[in-house]
Tab-separated table of C-alpha atoms in Angstrom:
chain	number	residue	atom	x	y	z
A	563	UNK	CA	0.000	0.000	0.000
A	564	UNK	CA	1.305	3.442	-0.935
A	565	UNK	CA	1.688	6.414	1.355
A	566	UNK	CA	-1.070	9.042	1.382
A	567	UNK	CA	-0.712	12.421	-0.302
A	568	UNK	CA	-3.268	15.152	0.407
A	569	UNK	CA	-4.360	17.378	-2.482
A	570	UNK	CA	-6.709	20.027	-1.115
A	571	UNK	CA	-9.700	17.982	0.092
A	572	UNK	CA	-8.686	14.755	-1.688
A	573	UNK	CA	-6.452	12.109	-0.125
A	574	UNK	CA	-4.871	9.712	-2.605
A	575	UNK	CA	-2.942	6.569	-1.841
A	576	UNK	CA	-2.934	4.669	1.434
A	577	UNK	CA	-6.036	2.702	0.505
A	578	UNK	CA	-8.173	5.793	-0.091
A	579	UNK	CA	-10.840	5.778	-2.789
A	580	UNK	CA	-9.341	5.882	-6.278
A	581	UNK	CA	-9.692	9.416	-7.630
A	582	UNK	CA	-10.858	10.237	-11.151
A	583	UNK	CA	-8.913	12.927	-12.977
A	584	UNK	CA	-9.287	14.867	-16.212
A	585	UNK	CA	-7.822	17.895	-17.947
A	586	UNK	CA	-9.336	20.943	-19.600
A	587	UNK	CA	-8.832	21.436	-23.323
A	588	UNK	CA	-10.145	24.983	-23.564
A	589	UNK	CA	-7.827	27.911	-24.228
A	590	UNK	CA	-6.477	28.639	-20.736
A	591	UNK	CA	-6.502	32.340	-21.612
A	592	UNK	CA	-10.286	32.107	-21.977
A	593	UNK	CA	-11.170	32.109	-18.298
A	594	UNK	CA	-14.931	31.882	-18.844
A	595	UNK	CA	-14.727	28.898	-21.210
A	596	UNK	CA	-12.301	27.139	-18.890
A	597	UNK	CA	-14.514	27.791	-15.864
A	598	UNK	CA	-17.549	26.439	-17.709
A	599	UNK	CA	-15.691	23.255	-18.622
A	600	UNK	CA	-14.389	22.834	-15.087
A	601	UNK	CA	-17.939	23.099	-13.701
A	602	UNK	CA	-19.090	20.471	-16.204
A	603	UNK	CA	-16.246	18.174	-15.165
A	604	UNK	CA	-17.037	18.677	-11.489
A	605	UNK	CA	-20.737	17.984	-12.031
A	606	UNK	CA	-19.868	14.801	-13.953
A	607	UNK	CA	-17.913	13.488	-10.959
A	608	UNK	CA	-14.347	14.556	-11.674
A	609	UNK	CA	-12.255	14.500	-8.479
A	610	UNK	CA	-9.140	16.349	-9.683
A	611	UNK	CA	-8.822	18.628	-12.737
A	612	UNK	CA	-5.652	19.725	-14.512
A	613	UNK	CA	-5.025	22.847	-16.598
A	614	UNK	CA	-2.139	23.525	-18.973
A	615	UNK	CA	-0.295	26.690	-17.956
A	616	UNK	CA	2.225	27.832	-20.540
A	617	UNK	CA	2.756	31.572	-19.961
A	618	UNK	CA	2.482	34.325	-17.386
A	619	UNK	CA	-0.669	35.482	-19.173
A	620	UNK	CA	-2.196	32.057	-18.540
A	621	UNK	CA	-1.185	32.264	-14.877
A	622	UNK	CA	-3.135	35.505	-14.666
A	623	UNK	CA	-6.095	33.959	-16.499
A	624	UNK	CA	-6.188	31.155	-13.896
A	625	UNK	CA	-6.319	33.476	-10.899
A	626	UNK	CA	-10.133	33.892	-10.985
A	627	UNK	CA	-10.533	30.083	-11.052
A	628	UNK	CA	-8.694	29.449	-7.792
A	629	UNK	CA	-11.084	28.624	-4.957
A	630	UNK	CA	-14.144	28.406	-7.207
A	631	UNK	CA	-14.364	24.603	-7.299
A	632	UNK	CA	-14.657	21.869	-4.701
A	633	UNK	CA	-12.246	19.686	-6.685
A	634	UNK	CA	-8.503	20.409	-6.564
A	635	UNK	CA	-6.946	22.204	-9.529
A	636	UNK	CA	-3.570	21.082	-10.876
A	637	UNK	CA	-1.201	23.221	-12.940
A	638	UNK	CA	0.401	21.300	-15.799
A	639	UNK	CA	3.855	22.732	-16.477
A	640	UNK	CA	5.974	21.551	-19.383
A	641	UNK	CA	9.016	23.745	-19.923
A	642	UNK	CA	9.232	26.886	-17.795
A	643	UNK	CA	9.913	26.058	-14.145
A	644	UNK	CA	9.133	29.660	-13.223
A	645	UNK	CA	5.496	29.076	-14.145
A	646	UNK	CA	5.328	26.248	-11.616
A	647	UNK	CA	6.525	28.671	-8.955
A	648	UNK	CA	3.945	31.254	-9.997
A	649	UNK	CA	1.166	28.660	-9.922
A	650	UNK	CA	2.120	27.773	-6.346
A	651	UNK	CA	1.949	31.439	-5.456
A	652	UNK	CA	-1.567	31.984	-6.830
A	653	UNK	CA	-3.027	28.931	-5.086
A	654	UNK	CA	-3.009	25.899	-7.374
A	655	UNK	CA	-3.468	22.705	-5.357
A	656	UNK	CA	-0.843	20.590	-7.122
A	657	UNK	CA	1.890	20.939	-9.714
A	658	UNK	CA	2.517	18.383	-12.447
A	659	UNK	CA	5.711	18.598	-14.429
A	660	UNK	CA	7.481	16.388	-16.921
A	661	UNK	CA	11.096	15.772	-15.860
A	662	UNK	CA	12.315	15.542	-19.437
A	663	UNK	CA	11.083	19.057	-20.140
A	664	UNK	CA	11.651	21.010	-16.913
A	665	UNK	CA	15.422	21.466	-17.102
A	666	UNK	CA	18.363	20.914	-14.771
A	667	UNK	CA	18.345	20.139	-11.063
A	668	UNK	CA	18.738	23.742	-9.955
A	669	UNK	CA	15.424	24.584	-11.622
A	670	UNK	CA	13.695	21.583	-10.061
A	671	UNK	CA	14.993	22.686	-6.652
A	672	UNK	CA	13.383	26.092	-7.054
A	673	UNK	CA	10.062	24.395	-7.846
A	674	UNK	CA	10.492	22.188	-4.765
A	675	UNK	CA	11.193	25.215	-2.573
A	676	UNK	CA	8.022	26.932	-3.779
A	677	UNK	CA	5.910	23.797	-3.292
A	678	UNK	CA	7.275	23.382	0.218
A	679	UNK	CA	6.499	26.966	1.077
A	680	UNK	CA	2.898	26.739	-0.145
A	681	UNK	CA	2.147	23.129	0.816
A	682	UNK	CA	1.667	22.005	-2.785
A	683	UNK	CA	2.249	18.354	-3.821
A	684	UNK	CA	4.077	17.476	-7.023
A	685	UNK	CA	3.210	14.872	-9.619
A	686	UNK	CA	6.209	13.664	-11.564
A	687	UNK	CA	4.666	12.871	-14.935
A	688	UNK	CA	6.833	10.924	-17.364
A	689	UNK	CA	5.736	10.115	-20.925
A	690	UNK	CA	7.566	8.119	-23.593
A	691	UNK	CA	7.321	11.147	-25.898
A	692	UNK	CA	9.488	13.329	-23.702
A	693	UNK	CA	12.090	11.082	-22.136
A	694	UNK	CA	15.537	12.504	-21.530
A	695	UNK	CA	17.854	11.845	-24.486
A	696	UNK	CA	20.276	9.733	-22.467
A	697	UNK	CA	17.461	7.247	-21.720
A	698	UNK	CA	16.488	6.600	-25.351
A	699	UNK	CA	18.878	3.639	-25.560
A	700	UNK	CA	16.936	1.811	-22.839
A	701	UNK	CA	13.857	-0.383	-23.223
A	702	UNK	CA	10.944	2.033	-22.976
A	703	UNK	CA	9.227	0.809	-19.827
A	704	UNK	CA	12.570	0.694	-18.017
A	705	UNK	CA	13.394	4.181	-19.305
A	706	UNK	CA	10.088	5.549	-17.981
A	707	UNK	CA	10.810	4.138	-14.553
A	708	UNK	CA	14.408	5.360	-14.530
A	709	UNK	CA	13.326	8.886	-15.464
A	710	UNK	CA	10.708	8.936	-12.714
A	711	UNK	CA	13.088	7.571	-10.080
A	712	UNK	CA	15.794	10.042	-11.053
A	713	UNK	CA	13.490	12.928	-10.246
A	714	UNK	CA	12.052	11.297	-7.153
A	715	UNK	CA	15.597	11.152	-5.837
A	716	UNK	CA	16.076	14.861	-6.579
A	717	UNK	CA	12.891	15.784	-4.717
A	718	UNK	CA	13.838	13.571	-1.787
A	719	UNK	CA	17.329	15.084	-1.756
A	720	UNK	CA	15.715	18.421	-0.903
A	721	UNK	CA	13.397	16.920	1.706
A	722	UNK	CA	10.245	16.812	-0.404
A	723	UNK	CA	7.986	13.765	-0.117
A	724	UNK	CA	4.479	14.877	-1.161
A	725	UNK	CA	4.973	13.094	-4.448
A	726	UNK	CA	2.661	11.383	-6.917
A	727	UNK	CA	4.127	9.584	-9.941
A	728	UNK	CA	2.854	8.656	-13.385
A	729	UNK	CA	4.630	6.760	-16.158
A	730	UNK	CA	2.561	6.874	-19.321
A	731	UNK	CA	2.728	5.609	-22.865
A	732	UNK	CA	0.291	5.327	-25.749
A	733	UNK	CA	1.374	1.676	-25.921
A	734	UNK	CA	-0.625	-0.339	-23.403
A	735	UNK	CA	2.018	-2.996	-22.768
A	736	UNK	CA	4.705	-0.387	-22.157
A	737	UNK	CA	2.510	1.546	-19.747
A	738	UNK	CA	1.469	-1.554	-17.794
A	739	UNK	CA	5.020	-2.875	-17.592
A	740	UNK	CA	6.378	0.478	-16.411
A	741	UNK	CA	3.710	0.866	-13.715
A	742	UNK	CA	4.310	-2.647	-12.407
A	743	UNK	CA	8.044	-2.012	-12.180
A	744	UNK	CA	7.495	1.319	-10.471
A	745	UNK	CA	4.968	-0.084	-7.983
A	746	UNK	CA	7.531	-2.692	-6.958
A	747	UNK	CA	10.103	0.032	-6.295
A	748	UNK	CA	8.369	2.995	-4.603
A	749	UNK	CA	5.588	3.571	-2.105
A	750	UNK	CA	4.345	6.857	-3.542
A	751	UNK	CA	0.808	7.044	-4.988
A	752	UNK	CA	0.630	6.207	-8.682
A	753	UNK	CA	-1.529	7.982	-11.247
A	754	UNK	CA	-2.584	5.644	-14.074
A	755	UNK	CA	-3.348	6.419	-17.686
A	756	UNK	CA	-2.705	5.368	-21.262
A	757	UNK	CA	-1.665	8.664	-22.768
A	758	UNK	CA	-3.024	9.748	-26.170
A	759	UNK	CA	-5.391	6.767	-26.175
A	760	UNK	CA	-7.484	8.182	-29.028
A	761	UNK	CA	-11.190	8.693	-29.559
A	762	UNK	CA	-14.427	6.844	-29.044
A	763	UNK	CA	-14.611	3.116	-28.471
A	764	UNK	CA	-10.964	2.462	-29.356
A	765	UNK	CA	-9.714	5.030	-26.873
A	766	UNK	CA	-11.951	3.733	-24.091
A	767	UNK	CA	-10.993	0.099	-24.709
A	768	UNK	CA	-7.276	0.928	-24.879
A	769	UNK	CA	-7.510	2.784	-21.571
A	770	UNK	CA	-9.655	0.102	-19.951
A	771	UNK	CA	-7.162	-2.627	-20.830
A	772	UNK	CA	-4.185	-0.746	-19.381
A	773	UNK	CA	-5.819	0.881	-16.363
A	774	UNK	CA	-7.981	-2.145	-15.606
A	775	UNK	CA	-5.085	-4.599	-15.673
A	776	UNK	CA	-3.199	-2.540	-13.106
A	777	UNK	CA	-6.180	-1.913	-10.842
A	778	UNK	CA	-6.869	-5.650	-10.756
A	779	UNK	CA	-3.242	-6.065	-9.622
A	780	UNK	CA	-3.930	-3.628	-6.793
A	781	UNK	CA	-1.810	-0.935	-8.444
A	782	UNK	CA	-3.002	2.660	-8.847
A	783	UNK	CA	-4.429	5.475	-6.756
A	784	UNK	CA	-5.764	7.921	-9.357
A	785	UNK	CA	-6.802	7.419	-12.983
A	786	UNK	CA	-7.339	9.399	-16.149
A	787	UNK	CA	-8.841	8.123	-19.383
A	788	UNK	CA	-7.158	10.358	-21.981
A	789	UNK	CA	-9.658	10.794	-24.828
A	790	UNK	CA	-9.607	13.290	-27.685
A	791	UNK	CA	-12.656	15.547	-27.535
A	792	UNK	CA	-14.885	16.650	-24.674
A	793	UNK	CA	-13.085	15.718	-21.424
A	794	UNK	CA	-16.411	15.107	-19.669
A	795	UNK	CA	-16.532	11.833	-21.622
A	796	UNK	CA	-13.374	10.778	-19.776
A	797	UNK	CA	-15.216	10.841	-16.455
A	798	UNK	CA	-17.924	8.419	-17.550
A	799	UNK	CA	-15.320	6.035	-18.987
A	800	UNK	CA	-13.158	6.171	-15.862
A	801	UNK	CA	-16.112	5.541	-13.586
A	802	UNK	CA	-17.145	2.520	-15.626
A	803	UNK	CA	-13.617	1.083	-15.409
A	804	UNK	CA	-13.609	1.554	-11.635
A	805	UNK	CA	-16.987	-0.151	-11.366
A	806	UNK	CA	-15.963	-3.113	-13.488
A	807	UNK	CA	-12.803	-3.812	-11.472
A	808	UNK	CA	-14.790	-3.592	-8.237
A	809	UNK	CA	-13.193	-0.369	-7.001
A	810	UNK	CA	-16.561	1.422	-7.034
A	811	UNK	CA	-19.682	-0.453	-5.987
A	812	UNK	CA	-21.986	2.532	-5.545
A	813	UNK	CA	-24.170	1.991	-8.598
A	814	UNK	CA	-26.889	-0.210	-10.055
A	815	UNK	CA	-25.121	-3.105	-11.785
A	816	UNK	CA	-27.144	-4.593	-14.604
A	817	UNK	CA	-26.009	-7.780	-16.317
A	818	UNK	CA	-27.768	-9.181	-19.356
A	819	UNK	CA	-27.194	-12.045	-21.763
A	820	UNK	CA	-26.330	-11.527	-25.461
A	821	UNK	CA	-29.521	-13.458	-26.370
A	822	UNK	CA	-30.104	-16.219	-28.897
A	823	UNK	CA	-33.141	-17.757	-30.569
A	824	UNK	CA	-34.321	-19.047	-27.190
A	825	UNK	CA	-35.058	-15.481	-26.064
A	826	UNK	CA	-38.696	-14.687	-26.831
A	827	UNK	CA	-38.880	-11.048	-25.716
A	828	UNK	CA	-37.196	-7.726	-26.486
A	829	UNK	CA	-34.507	-8.004	-23.838
A	830	UNK	CA	-32.367	-5.105	-25.070
A	831	UNK	CA	-35.141	-2.524	-24.829
A	832	UNK	CA	-35.846	-3.645	-21.260
A	833	UNK	CA	-32.165	-3.348	-20.313
A	834	UNK	CA	-31.964	0.108	-21.930
A	835	UNK	CA	-34.997	1.279	-19.949
A	836	UNK	CA	-33.599	-0.077	-16.696
A	837	UNK	CA	-30.228	1.602	-17.294
A	838	UNK	CA	-31.916	4.920	-17.993
A	839	UNK	CA	-34.062	4.701	-14.867
A	840	UNK	CA	-31.211	3.655	-12.546
A	841	UNK	CA	-28.260	5.760	-13.754
A	842	UNK	CA	-28.396	8.072	-10.721
A	843	UNK	CA	-28.511	5.324	-8.087
A	844	UNK	CA	-25.553	5.491	-5.680
A	845	UNK	CA	-26.168	2.203	-3.844
A	846	UNK	CA	-24.957	-1.146	-5.081
A	847	UNK	CA	-27.797	-3.216	-6.470
A	848	UNK	CA	-27.224	-6.102	-8.871
A	849	UNK	CA	-29.901	-6.938	-11.419
A	850	UNK	CA	-29.838	-9.795	-13.965
A	851	UNK	CA	-31.910	-9.694	-17.147
A	852	UNK	CA	-31.617	-13.051	-18.899
A	853	UNK	CA	-33.179	-14.341	-22.067
A	854	UNK	CA	-34.072	-17.894	-21.055
A	855	UNK	CA	-33.721	-20.561	-18.387
A	856	UNK	CA	-30.476	-22.082	-19.718
A	857	UNK	CA	-28.116	-19.696	-17.889
A	858	UNK	CA	-30.698	-17.349	-16.460
A	859	UNK	CA	-31.285	-18.983	-13.065
A	860	UNK	CA	-27.566	-19.377	-12.424
A	861	UNK	CA	-26.789	-15.737	-13.249
A	862	UNK	CA	-29.826	-14.454	-11.392
A	863	UNK	CA	-28.761	-16.440	-8.326
A	864	UNK	CA	-25.883	-14.004	-7.829
A	865	UNK	CA	-28.113	-10.946	-8.231
A	866	UNK	CA	-30.405	-9.130	-5.832
A	867	UNK	CA	-33.156	-9.343	-8.409
A	868	UNK	CA	-33.436	-10.895	-11.839
A	869	UNK	CA	-35.645	-12.244	-14.570
A	870	UNK	CA	-35.273	-15.108	-17.012
A	871	UNK	CA	-37.486	-15.521	-20.053
A	872	UNK	CA	-39.872	-18.407	-19.718
A	873	UNK	CA	-41.781	-18.485	-23.002
A	874	UNK	CA	-43.852	-16.097	-25.075
A	875	UNK	CA	-44.345	-12.881	-23.059
A	876	UNK	CA	-43.492	-14.625	-19.779
A	877	UNK	CA	-40.524	-14.367	-17.378
A	878	UNK	CA	-39.539	-15.900	-14.076
A	879	UNK	CA	-38.823	-13.305	-11.387
A	880	UNK	CA	-35.915	-14.037	-9.016
A	881	UNK	CA	-35.303	-12.394	-5.655
A	882	UNK	CA	-32.021	-13.298	-3.938
A	883	UNK	CA	-31.629	-16.282	-6.235
A	884	UNK	CA	-35.075	-17.775	-5.722
A	885	UNK	CA	-38.010	-17.771	-8.126
A	886	UNK	CA	-40.871	-15.895	-6.490
A	887	UNK	CA	-43.359	-15.753	-9.329
A	888	UNK	CA	-43.970	-15.587	-13.061
A	889	UNK	CA	-44.681	-12.183	-14.582
A	890	UNK	CA	-45.430	-10.896	-18.059
A	891	UNK	CA	-42.649	-9.219	-20.011
A	892	UNK	CA	-44.588	-5.937	-19.769
A	893	UNK	CA	-44.263	-6.159	-16.007
A	894	UNK	CA	-40.481	-6.677	-15.936
A	895	UNK	CA	-39.378	-3.033	-15.811
A	896	UNK	CA	-41.934	-1.725	-13.284
A	897	UNK	CA	-41.498	-4.805	-11.082
A	898	UNK	CA	-37.699	-4.587	-11.011
A	899	UNK	CA	-37.751	-0.825	-10.436
A	900	UNK	CA	-40.109	-1.278	-7.487
A	901	UNK	CA	-37.803	-3.893	-5.961
A	902	UNK	CA	-34.723	-1.730	-6.566
A	903	UNK	CA	-36.352	1.299	-4.944
A	904	UNK	CA	-37.421	-0.782	-1.946
A	905	UNK	CA	-33.837	-1.972	-1.458
A	906	UNK	CA	-32.176	1.441	-1.682
A	907	UNK	CA	-34.770	3.064	0.570
A	908	UNK	CA	-33.946	0.579	3.296
């Protein structure tokens, strides 16, 4: 288990709840557009939000955003260490910098001094696209880890330990291998993500494979699903990953079979209606919607409630694994919703 690092009101590591992160893609100089996107991220369930800060003008544009959100705000610094110092001064809750871009040790020390003074944690964020030149000869996952450890040692040298680390690649195997190596070496919280994962289904699947594999290993304290487009979509994808690996159980879990010719009712429309009606539930309830009695009873046995098709327009209703009665297919949705509501209301 990693140590705990506090970022404003969020504790990460040490067995705390895994935090969901994202990053704005508005023009940071456009304070209103950035604020609007940050509010949308917060309302979608984002725990920590990052902003790219690339100039003094952008530092000034961020000033009105500080203190306006319940979620911590992180300044993403790529090249100019002085901007990291300025972001500490105006009240950012965390600094993320890429070691390969920040410069020599004397510059890193000045960032450390500022973070110490203002109580600001640092995320060391290493990507394959910006590794130090001397590490290019190494195997990529090993190079990612070496770069991260090099800068961990610099921070520790100056007595700084509020550290979070990420080692990212657009290649899933490289990212997973690097995170496993790093987790075996350090006890700092790890931020997980497949960088530049793409768009749509491909991007979500790529991220789910990498992030999910590590979470199932017990590795990872924060996550970001890096998708091109509206960052609010990243939050939904991240939450789904956390649910599917069992890290988040506060939702209505609906399982359903793929159906075959034995299914005699419109199962998909029923599942779609149930999902729509239960998307805001924050209590774990498991519901099984099965097409027939071949696998239906077995799957429903593990659910709080379930149905299995039993012929034309008929279904067996299961409660805690036991058949309680036969209902019509028209009754499935209202019956299951009533049972779900009874459970969550106590």
